[in-house]
Amino acid sequence: MNSIVQKWYNITEVFNDTVVVKSDGAFIGELCIIKIDSSKSVFGEVTSFKNDSIFVTLLGEGFGISNSSLVHFTGKTHSINFSSEILGSIIDADFNVIGKLCESEDLFNASTRDMDIFSHTVSPIDRASVDTICTTGIKSIDSFLTIGIGQRIGIFAPAGCGKTTLMVSLLRGVNSEVYVVVLIGERGREVNDFITHHIPKEVRNRTIVIYSTSDQSSILRRNAALIGTTIASYFRDIGCNVLFLFDSITRYARALREIALDNGEVANDKFPASVYSNIPKLLERTGKTKKGAITAFYTVLLEGEGSDDVLGNEIKSILDGHFYLSNKLASKNHYPAIDILQSKSRLFEELILDETRRKKVSLLRGVLDKYKELEFVVDIGEYKEGVNDFNDKVISNMAVLNEFLTQDSHATYSSEVIEELLDETYRKFV
């Protein structure tokens, strides 16, 4: 009877969530077993090496690790095995199903598949054009910022501007076959609140939530992002339209930063260079292919409005559009607090072929820009009517436009109703 002799290595150094092992036989991404004592072990992953020093980042709690602990390299990478039966599940960063949103249903009768969470990006040859409008039921988006099925959008927001509320509105308004929600670095209470209160009942049987809370290790937070993207890719590959909500790409970047710094990388600004190379690899895995589509929304946390955010600018350059949420609008109970003038859908011109519709949106954008110019004069009571007819229309009818741009978080509007309301609003300014 043959037996496989496992080779174990000594730990030479421990810092933060990383252990260093002397070995000449490991590769990046390889899973390891760290034997803490005779009854306790924890998994790790090779994240870098220098000469014969292998840096292993822990996938769990490393309390108790000592210089007598041993490490075994498994020769395997992190892969997950699943089928469409995981619909309605709540999944942690170790790919354990820790709860159910509802009873599991194999709605697509698809085969079980084993997928590496480090899957490569989609080849440009396999991509398909985004040519079908994605209706969100949100007036401000469907009119001014029209998006398509398979488009990737960044939601840029300082704290407290209603990004969670906007995500819930998207879950409620977008008609998709599958909904995948990734929550990275949130407080445990926020994760529970989102799962318990914010996922609409009508989509719970087609929703999967993947999470990693703020108290978990950096590599688990990173892995939750990779697992969520892999799951969304699976459903796209079997022909589904997937709505993918990722909160937040900033906390994912912070997890990458922690891993990089622990591995000895130097940060030239707030983030090491490897962060900027890894983010595109994640973002490029979503989008539309010849098989299906992932319509993706990534939230980006801003330190403040108007600040020079290097990471945010990098993310914006990769995605197909960006929505900015404004503290100023949120303070006025203007929800969703989307700053239309700062926001853009890069595919708007391709999706909206109706010249009349473009004309309406263009004029109303001009109204917003003009009001921004006049707002200070109005606030201090120095505006004089009768000097400019268009300015008078802007001032007197701005409330009508603001009413069009706002709605209750539980309200959704059909394309036909939005078109009618847009036309009524437009006529106030012509």
Short mmCIF file of C-alpha atoms in Angstrom, two decimals:
data_model
loop_
_atom_site.label_atom_id
_atom_site.label_comp_id
_atom_site.label_asym_id
_atom_site.label_seq_id
_atom_site.Cartn_x
_atom_site.Cartn_y
_atom_site.Cartn_z
CA MET A 1 0.00 0.00 0.00
CA ASN A 2 1.48 3.31 -1.15
CA SER A 3 1.44 6.33 1.10
CA ILE A 4 2.23 9.95 0.38
CA VAL A 5 4.85 11.44 2.67
CA GLN A 6 3.91 15.00 3.58
CA LYS A 7 6.77 17.43 3.88
CA TRP A 8 6.56 19.97 6.69
CA TYR A 9 8.62 23.14 7.10
CA ASN A 10 9.54 25.28 10.10
CA ILE A 11 8.34 28.86 10.55
CA THR A 12 11.17 31.37 10.76
CA GLU A 13 9.20 34.58 11.33
CA VAL A 14 5.67 35.78 12.15
CA PHE A 15 4.23 39.30 11.75
CA ASN A 16 0.63 40.48 11.48
CA ASP A 17 -1.24 37.81 9.48
CA THR A 18 1.88 36.52 7.71
CA VAL A 19 4.30 33.69 8.47
CA VAL A 20 7.66 33.20 6.77
CA VAL A 21 8.88 29.74 5.83
CA LYS A 22 12.20 28.58 4.36
CA SER A 23 11.41 26.44 1.31
CA ASP A 24 12.34 26.11 -2.34
CA GLY A 25 9.15 24.45 -3.53
CA ALA A 26 6.13 26.79 -3.39
CA PHE A 27 4.23 28.96 -5.87
CA ILE A 28 2.09 32.09 -5.65
CA GLY A 29 -1.51 31.25 -4.74
CA GLU A 30 -0.66 27.83 -3.29
CA LEU A 31 -2.71 26.77 -0.28
CA CYS A 32 -0.88 25.73 2.88
CA ILE A 33 -1.72 24.05 6.17
CA ILE A 34 -0.15 25.60 9.27
CA LYS A 35 -0.14 23.08 12.12
CA ILE A 36 -0.28 25.13 15.30
CA ASP A 37 -0.27 22.14 17.64
CA SER A 38 -1.46 18.52 17.65
CA SER A 39 -5.13 19.55 17.70
CA LYS A 40 -5.22 22.87 15.86
CA SER A 41 -4.33 24.04 12.36
CA VAL A 42 -5.14 26.94 10.06
CA PHE A 43 -4.99 27.43 6.30
CA GLY A 44 -2.78 29.96 4.57
CA GLU A 45 -1.88 31.08 1.08
CA VAL A 46 1.48 31.82 -0.52
CA THR A 47 1.40 35.50 -1.46
CA SER A 48 5.08 36.21 -2.23
CA PHE A 49 8.60 34.91 -1.85
CA LYS A 50 12.14 36.26 -1.73
CA ASN A 51 14.96 33.82 -2.44
CA ASP A 52 14.01 30.80 -0.31
CA SER A 53 11.78 32.77 2.11
CA ILE A 54 8.12 32.04 1.42
CA PHE A 55 5.53 34.53 2.71
CA VAL A 56 2.28 32.83 3.71
CA THR A 57 -0.77 34.94 4.60
CA LEU A 58 -3.13 33.32 7.09
CA LEU A 59 -6.70 32.52 6.05
CA GLY A 60 -7.87 32.29 9.63
CA GLU A 61 -6.99 33.11 13.24
CA GLY A 62 -3.30 32.53 13.92
CA PHE A 63 -3.41 32.74 17.71
CA GLY A 64 -1.02 30.18 19.18
CA ILE A 65 1.41 29.98 16.26
CA SER A 66 4.97 29.56 17.53
CA ASN A 67 8.42 28.76 16.18
CA SER A 68 7.59 25.08 16.66
CA SER A 69 4.56 25.27 14.36
CA LEU A 70 4.91 23.53 10.99
CA VAL A 71 3.76 24.39 7.46
CA HIS A 72 2.76 22.00 4.66
CA PHE A 73 2.40 23.16 1.04
CA THR A 74 -0.56 21.37 -0.53
CA GLY A 75 0.23 21.96 -4.20
CA LYS A 76 -3.33 23.23 -4.72
CA THR A 77 -4.86 26.65 -5.38
CA HIS A 78 -8.08 28.13 -4.02
CA SER A 79 -11.00 26.77 -6.06
CA ILE A 80 -14.71 26.41 -5.33
CA ASN A 81 -17.14 23.72 -6.43
CA PHE A 82 -20.78 24.71 -6.82
CA SER A 83 -23.90 24.70 -8.97
CA SER A 84 -26.93 26.94 -9.34
CA GLU A 85 -28.34 25.36 -6.16
CA ILE A 86 -26.44 28.02 -4.20
CA LEU A 87 -29.11 30.56 -5.17
CA GLY A 88 -30.71 31.96 -2.02
CA SER A 89 -27.52 31.40 0.01
CA ILE A 90 -25.39 33.53 2.34
CA ILE A 91 -21.72 32.61 1.86
CA ASP A 92 -18.61 33.55 3.82
CA ALA A 93 -15.06 34.11 2.57
CA ASP A 94 -14.19 30.42 3.05
CA PHE A 95 -17.09 29.50 0.75
CA ASN A 96 -19.16 28.09 3.59
CA VAL A 97 -22.93 28.45 3.28
CA ILE A 98 -23.69 30.00 6.67
CA GLY A 99 -27.36 30.85 6.10
CA LYS A 100 -30.25 30.90 3.66
CA LEU A 101 -32.28 33.76 2.27
CA CYS A 102 -34.89 31.19 1.29
CA GLU A 103 -35.05 27.54 0.29
CA SER A 104 -32.52 26.60 -2.39
CA GLU A 105 -33.81 26.13 -5.90
CA ASP A 106 -31.89 24.81 -8.91
CA LEU A 107 -33.68 27.22 -11.24
CA PHE A 108 -31.36 26.64 -14.18
CA ASN A 109 -30.62 22.92 -13.78
CA ALA A 110 -26.95 23.61 -14.50
CA SER A 111 -24.13 21.15 -13.85
CA THR A 112 -21.76 21.38 -10.91
CA ARG A 113 -18.56 23.19 -11.76
CA ASP A 114 -15.17 23.59 -10.13
CA MET A 115 -13.73 27.11 -10.63
CA ASP A 116 -10.46 28.69 -9.54
CA ILE A 117 -11.17 32.01 -7.81
CA PHE A 118 -8.19 33.51 -9.66
CA SER A 119 -9.91 33.00 -13.02
CA HIS A 120 -8.43 35.03 -15.85
CA THR A 121 -10.20 38.03 -17.32
CA VAL A 122 -12.51 37.63 -20.30
CA SER A 123 -10.83 37.66 -23.70
CA PRO A 124 -11.82 40.65 -25.88
CA ILE A 125 -12.79 38.11 -28.56
CA ASP A 126 -15.41 36.61 -26.22
CA ARG A 127 -16.96 39.94 -25.29
CA ALA A 128 -20.19 41.23 -26.80
CA SER A 129 -21.42 44.77 -27.40
CA VAL A 130 -23.60 46.39 -24.75
CA ASP A 131 -26.60 47.25 -26.90
CA THR A 132 -29.68 46.65 -24.72
CA ILE A 133 -30.92 49.19 -22.17
CA CYS A 134 -30.96 48.07 -18.54
CA THR A 135 -34.01 49.59 -16.87
CA THR A 136 -33.40 50.31 -13.19
CA GLY A 137 -36.76 51.91 -12.34
CA ILE A 138 -34.83 54.93 -11.00
CA LYS A 139 -35.87 58.09 -12.85
CA SER A 140 -32.59 59.97 -12.63
CA ILE A 141 -30.58 56.99 -13.91
CA ASP A 142 -32.92 55.80 -16.66
CA SER A 143 -33.28 59.30 -18.10
CA PHE A 144 -29.96 61.14 -17.62
CA LEU A 145 -27.56 58.21 -17.08
CA THR A 146 -29.04 55.38 -19.13
CA ILE A 147 -27.03 52.17 -18.77
CA GLY A 148 -26.97 48.89 -20.68
CA ILE A 149 -27.11 45.23 -19.73
CA GLY A 150 -23.49 44.21 -19.16
CA GLN A 151 -22.23 47.70 -18.32
CA ARG A 152 -19.91 48.32 -15.34
CA ILE A 153 -20.61 51.38 -13.18
CA GLY A 154 -18.84 52.93 -10.20
CA ILE A 155 -20.91 54.48 -7.42
CA PHE A 156 -18.63 57.11 -5.86
CA ALA A 157 -19.80 58.36 -2.47
CA PRO A 158 -18.60 59.88 0.81
CA ALA A 159 -20.07 58.28 3.94
CA GLY A 160 -23.74 58.87 4.60
CA CYS A 161 -24.91 59.69 1.08
CA GLY A 162 -27.24 56.73 0.64
CA LYS A 163 -25.19 54.24 -1.35
CA THR A 164 -26.79 51.31 0.49
CA THR A 165 -30.23 52.70 -0.25
CA LEU A 166 -29.28 53.05 -3.92
CA MET A 167 -28.09 49.42 -3.99
CA VAL A 168 -31.43 48.30 -2.53
CA SER A 169 -33.27 50.33 -5.17
CA LEU A 170 -31.23 48.59 -7.87
CA LEU A 171 -32.11 45.18 -6.40
CA ARG A 172 -35.75 46.20 -6.48
CA GLY A 173 -35.80 47.82 -9.91
CA VAL A 174 -33.44 45.84 -12.15
CA ASN A 175 -35.00 42.74 -13.71
CA SER A 176 -32.28 40.07 -13.74
CA GLU A 177 -32.19 36.31 -13.60
CA VAL A 178 -29.57 36.25 -10.82
CA TYR A 179 -28.50 38.79 -8.17
CA VAL A 180 -25.04 38.57 -6.59
CA VAL A 181 -24.19 40.90 -3.68
CA VAL A 182 -20.62 41.17 -2.35
CA LEU A 183 -20.06 42.94 0.99
CA ILE A 184 -16.39 43.58 1.79
CA GLY A 185 -15.12 45.01 5.08
CA GLU A 186 -18.51 45.93 6.49
CA ARG A 187 -19.35 45.80 10.18
CA GLY A 188 -21.10 42.58 11.18
CA ARG A 189 -24.21 44.51 12.16
CA GLU A 190 -24.41 46.12 8.71
CA VAL A 191 -24.12 42.75 6.99
CA ASN A 192 -26.93 41.33 9.11
CA ASP A 193 -29.13 44.39 8.56
CA PHE A 194 -28.65 44.23 4.80
CA ILE A 195 -29.48 40.53 4.65
CA THR A 196 -32.44 40.79 7.02
CA HIS A 197 -34.08 44.02 5.91
CA HIS A 198 -32.82 45.20 2.53
CA ILE A 199 -33.09 42.30 0.08
CA PRO A 200 -36.56 42.43 -1.54
CA LYS A 201 -38.65 39.35 -0.92
CA GLU A 202 -39.36 38.85 -4.61
CA VAL A 203 -35.68 38.32 -5.51
CA ARG A 204 -34.41 36.41 -2.46
CA ASN A 205 -34.65 33.03 -4.19
CA ARG A 206 -32.34 34.31 -6.97
CA THR A 207 -29.90 36.22 -4.76
CA ILE A 208 -26.53 35.16 -3.36
CA VAL A 209 -24.75 37.23 -0.70
CA ILE A 210 -20.98 36.85 -0.19
CA TYR A 211 -19.43 38.72 2.72
CA SER A 212 -16.28 39.27 4.73
CA THR A 213 -16.49 41.57 7.74
CA SER A 214 -13.99 44.24 8.79
CA ASP A 215 -12.54 42.11 11.62
CA GLN A 216 -11.49 39.30 9.30
CA SER A 217 -8.02 38.94 7.81
CA SER A 218 -7.01 40.88 4.72
CA ILE A 219 -6.79 37.79 2.58
CA LEU A 220 -10.31 36.67 3.54
CA ARG A 221 -11.62 40.10 2.54
CA ARG A 222 -9.78 39.75 -0.75
CA ASN A 223 -11.05 36.20 -1.27
CA ALA A 224 -14.68 37.22 -0.70
CA ALA A 225 -14.33 39.63 -3.62
CA LEU A 226 -12.81 36.93 -5.82
CA ILE A 227 -15.42 34.33 -4.82
CA GLY A 228 -18.29 36.73 -5.52
CA THR A 229 -16.90 37.59 -8.94
CA THR A 230 -16.34 33.89 -9.71
CA ILE A 231 -19.95 33.06 -8.79
CA ALA A 232 -21.26 35.87 -11.00
CA SER A 233 -19.04 34.60 -13.84
CA TYR A 234 -20.44 31.09 -13.43
CA PHE A 235 -24.01 32.26 -13.92
CA ARG A 236 -23.03 34.46 -16.87
CA ASP A 237 -21.30 31.48 -18.49
CA ILE A 238 -24.47 29.38 -18.31
CA GLY A 239 -26.33 32.15 -20.16
CA CYS A 240 -27.81 34.30 -17.39
CA ASN A 241 -28.11 38.05 -16.99
CA VAL A 242 -26.60 38.83 -13.59
CA LEU A 243 -26.93 41.98 -11.48
CA PHE A 244 -23.69 42.27 -9.52
CA LEU A 245 -23.47 44.68 -6.56
CA PHE A 246 -20.03 45.07 -4.99
CA ASP A 247 -19.61 47.12 -1.78
CA SER A 248 -16.91 48.28 -1.72
CA ILE A 249 -13.98 48.25 -4.12
CA THR A 250 -12.16 50.64 -1.76
CA ARG A 251 -12.16 48.12 1.08
CA TYR A 252 -11.01 45.46 -1.38
CA ALA A 253 -8.09 47.75 -2.28
CA ARG A 254 -7.29 48.22 1.42
CA ALA A 255 -7.15 44.43 1.86
CA LEU A 256 -4.74 44.21 -1.09
CA ARG A 257 -2.66 46.96 0.50
CA GLU A 258 -2.38 45.10 3.80
CA ILE A 259 -1.25 41.94 2.02
CA ALA A 260 1.29 43.85 -0.05
CA LEU A 261 2.77 45.74 2.91
CA ASP A 262 3.06 42.53 4.94
CA ASN A 263 5.00 41.06 2.01
CA GLY A 264 7.48 43.91 2.08
CA GLU A 265 6.15 46.02 -0.76
CA VAL A 266 6.58 49.78 -0.45
CA ALA A 267 3.68 52.21 -0.95
CA ASN A 268 4.59 55.19 -3.15
CA ASP A 269 1.31 56.92 -2.23
CA LYS A 270 -1.55 55.47 -0.23
CA PHE A 271 -1.43 52.17 -2.11
CA PRO A 272 1.43 49.96 -3.32
CA ALA A 273 1.83 49.41 -7.06
CA SER A 274 0.41 45.86 -6.90
CA VAL A 275 -2.98 47.25 -5.84
CA TYR A 276 -3.25 49.23 -9.07
CA SER A 277 -2.34 46.15 -11.11
CA ASN A 278 -4.77 43.82 -9.32
CA ILE A 279 -7.88 46.02 -9.42
CA PRO A 280 -8.21 45.95 -13.25
CA LYS A 281 -7.90 42.14 -13.14
CA LEU A 282 -10.98 42.01 -10.93
CA LEU A 283 -13.03 44.65 -12.77
CA GLU A 284 -12.33 43.16 -16.20
CA ARG A 285 -13.92 39.85 -15.18
CA THR A 286 -17.42 41.33 -15.33
CA GLY A 287 -19.33 42.70 -18.32
CA LYS A 288 -21.11 41.14 -21.28
CA THR A 289 -19.95 38.10 -23.27
CA LYS A 290 -21.47 36.05 -26.07
CA LYS A 291 -22.95 33.74 -23.41
CA GLY A 292 -24.50 36.14 -20.89
CA ALA A 293 -23.97 39.40 -19.04
CA ILE A 294 -22.89 40.75 -15.65
CA THR A 295 -24.22 44.27 -15.07
CA ALA A 296 -21.93 45.44 -12.29
CA PHE A 297 -22.08 48.29 -9.76
CA TYR A 298 -19.01 48.91 -7.61
CA THR A 299 -19.17 51.35 -4.71
CA VAL A 300 -16.12 53.56 -4.13
CA LEU A 301 -15.69 55.33 -0.78
CA LEU A 302 -14.51 58.93 -1.06
CA GLU A 303 -12.78 60.77 1.76
CA GLY A 304 -14.60 63.95 0.78
CA GLU A 305 -16.14 65.67 -2.18
CA GLY A 306 -13.70 67.42 -4.44
CA SER A 307 -10.64 65.63 -3.01
CA ASP A 308 -8.00 64.25 -5.33
CA ASP A 309 -8.63 60.52 -4.99
CA VAL A 310 -5.94 58.61 -6.90
CA LEU A 311 -7.59 55.22 -6.39
CA GLY A 312 -11.00 56.58 -7.36
CA ASN A 313 -9.61 58.11 -10.54
CA GLU A 314 -7.95 54.82 -11.46
CA ILE A 315 -11.19 52.89 -10.95
CA LYS A 316 -13.15 55.49 -12.93
CA SER A 317 -10.77 55.11 -15.87
CA ILE A 318 -11.46 51.36 -16.05
CA LEU A 319 -15.26 51.31 -15.69
CA ASP A 320 -17.96 52.20 -18.23
CA GLY A 321 -19.48 54.99 -16.18
CA HIS A 322 -19.64 56.63 -12.78
CA PHE A 323 -22.37 57.94 -10.49
CA TYR A 324 -21.36 60.50 -7.87
CA LEU A 325 -23.46 60.78 -4.71
CA SER A 326 -23.41 64.22 -3.11
CA ASN A 327 -23.37 65.13 0.58
CA LYS A 328 -24.98 68.44 -0.32
CA LEU A 329 -27.94 66.73 -2.03
CA ALA A 330 -28.27 64.16 0.76
CA SER A 331 -28.43 66.95 3.37
CA LYS A 332 -31.45 68.32 1.47
CA ASN A 333 -33.17 64.89 1.52
CA HIS A 334 -32.65 64.68 -2.23
CA TYR A 335 -32.55 60.89 -2.80
CA PRO A 336 -31.04 59.24 -4.66
CA ALA A 337 -28.37 61.89 -4.07
CA ILE A 338 -26.86 61.52 -7.55
CA ASP A 339 -24.99 64.58 -8.77
CA ILE A 340 -26.07 64.45 -12.42
CA LEU A 341 -23.45 66.94 -13.63
CA GLN A 342 -20.57 64.92 -12.15
CA SER A 343 -21.98 61.57 -13.23
CA LYS A 344 -21.73 59.90 -16.61
CA SER A 345 -22.74 56.76 -18.46
CA ARG A 346 -20.16 56.23 -21.19
CA LEU A 347 -22.64 54.24 -23.27
CA PHE A 348 -25.48 56.78 -23.12
CA GLU A 349 -24.95 57.98 -26.70
CA GLU A 350 -24.82 54.43 -28.04
CA LEU A 351 -27.94 53.30 -26.18
CA ILE A 352 -30.12 56.38 -26.77
CA LEU A 353 -30.59 56.70 -30.52
CA ASP A 354 -33.69 58.93 -30.29
CA GLU A 355 -32.50 62.46 -31.07
CA THR A 356 -35.55 64.00 -29.34
CA ARG A 357 -34.69 62.17 -26.12
CA ARG A 358 -31.09 63.36 -26.31
CA LYS A 359 -32.32 66.93 -26.82
CA LYS A 360 -34.48 66.77 -23.69
CA VAL A 361 -31.68 65.40 -21.53
CA SER A 362 -29.19 67.92 -22.91
CA LEU A 363 -31.46 70.86 -22.13
CA LEU A 364 -32.20 69.64 -18.60
CA ARG A 365 -28.49 69.11 -17.93
CA GLY A 366 -28.08 72.71 -19.03
CA VAL A 367 -30.76 73.72 -16.53
CA LEU A 368 -28.86 72.00 -13.71
CA ASP A 369 -25.64 73.69 -14.76
CA LYS A 370 -27.31 77.11 -14.96
CA TYR A 371 -28.95 76.69 -11.54
CA LYS A 372 -25.57 75.77 -10.05
CA GLU A 373 -24.27 79.04 -11.46
CA LEU A 374 -27.19 81.09 -10.10
CA GLU A 375 -27.71 79.31 -6.77
CA PHE A 376 -25.52 81.58 -4.66
CA VAL A 377 -27.18 84.74 -6.00
CA VAL A 378 -30.62 83.24 -5.27
CA ASP A 379 -29.61 82.18 -1.74
CA ILE A 380 -28.50 85.68 -0.76
CA GLY A 381 -31.63 87.25 -2.30
CA GLU A 382 -29.84 89.18 -5.04
CA TYR A 383 -31.42 87.50 -8.07
CA LYS A 384 -33.42 89.93 -10.26
CA GLU A 385 -36.25 88.58 -12.38
CA GLY A 386 -36.98 89.84 -15.88
CA VAL A 387 -33.39 90.20 -17.04
CA ASN A 388 -33.09 86.76 -18.69
CA ASP A 389 -36.15 84.64 -19.62
CA PHE A 390 -34.31 81.31 -19.49
CA ASN A 391 -32.80 82.10 -16.09
CA ASP A 392 -36.28 83.00 -14.83
CA LYS A 393 -37.59 79.60 -16.02
CA VAL A 394 -34.70 77.84 -14.32
CA ILE A 395 -35.33 79.55 -10.97
CA SER A 396 -39.12 79.22 -11.02
CA ASN A 397 -39.24 75.59 -12.18
CA MET A 398 -36.22 74.07 -10.46
CA ALA A 399 -38.48 72.39 -7.91
CA VAL A 400 -40.16 70.50 -10.77
CA LEU A 401 -36.83 69.15 -12.01
CA ASN A 402 -35.76 68.19 -8.48
CA GLU A 403 -39.02 66.33 -8.02
CA PHE A 404 -38.29 64.36 -11.18
CA LEU A 405 -34.78 63.51 -9.98
CA THR A 406 -35.92 62.20 -6.59
CA GLN A 407 -38.03 59.25 -5.51
CA ASP A 408 -38.79 57.03 -2.55
CA SER A 409 -36.38 54.11 -2.18
CA HIS A 410 -39.26 51.64 -2.51
CA ALA A 411 -40.65 53.24 -5.69
CA THR A 412 -39.87 51.97 -9.19
CA TYR A 413 -40.99 53.48 -12.47
CA SER A 414 -41.53 51.87 -15.84
CA SER A 415 -39.73 53.20 -18.91
CA GLU A 416 -43.02 54.56 -20.28
CA VAL A 417 -43.83 56.50 -17.10
CA ILE A 418 -40.30 57.90 -16.90
CA GLU A 419 -40.53 59.08 -20.51
CA GLU A 420 -43.82 60.85 -19.80
CA LEU A 421 -42.46 62.54 -16.65
CA LEU A 422 -39.29 63.55 -18.48
CA ASP A 423 -41.34 65.16 -21.23
CA GLU A 424 -43.51 67.05 -18.71
CA THR A 425 -40.40 68.33 -16.94
CA TYR A 426 -38.72 69.32 -20.21
CA ARG A 427 -41.72 71.39 -21.29
CA LYS A 428 -41.39 73.59 -18.19
CA PHE A 429 -38.10 74.94 -19.56
CA VAL A 430 -38.83 75.47 -23.27
#
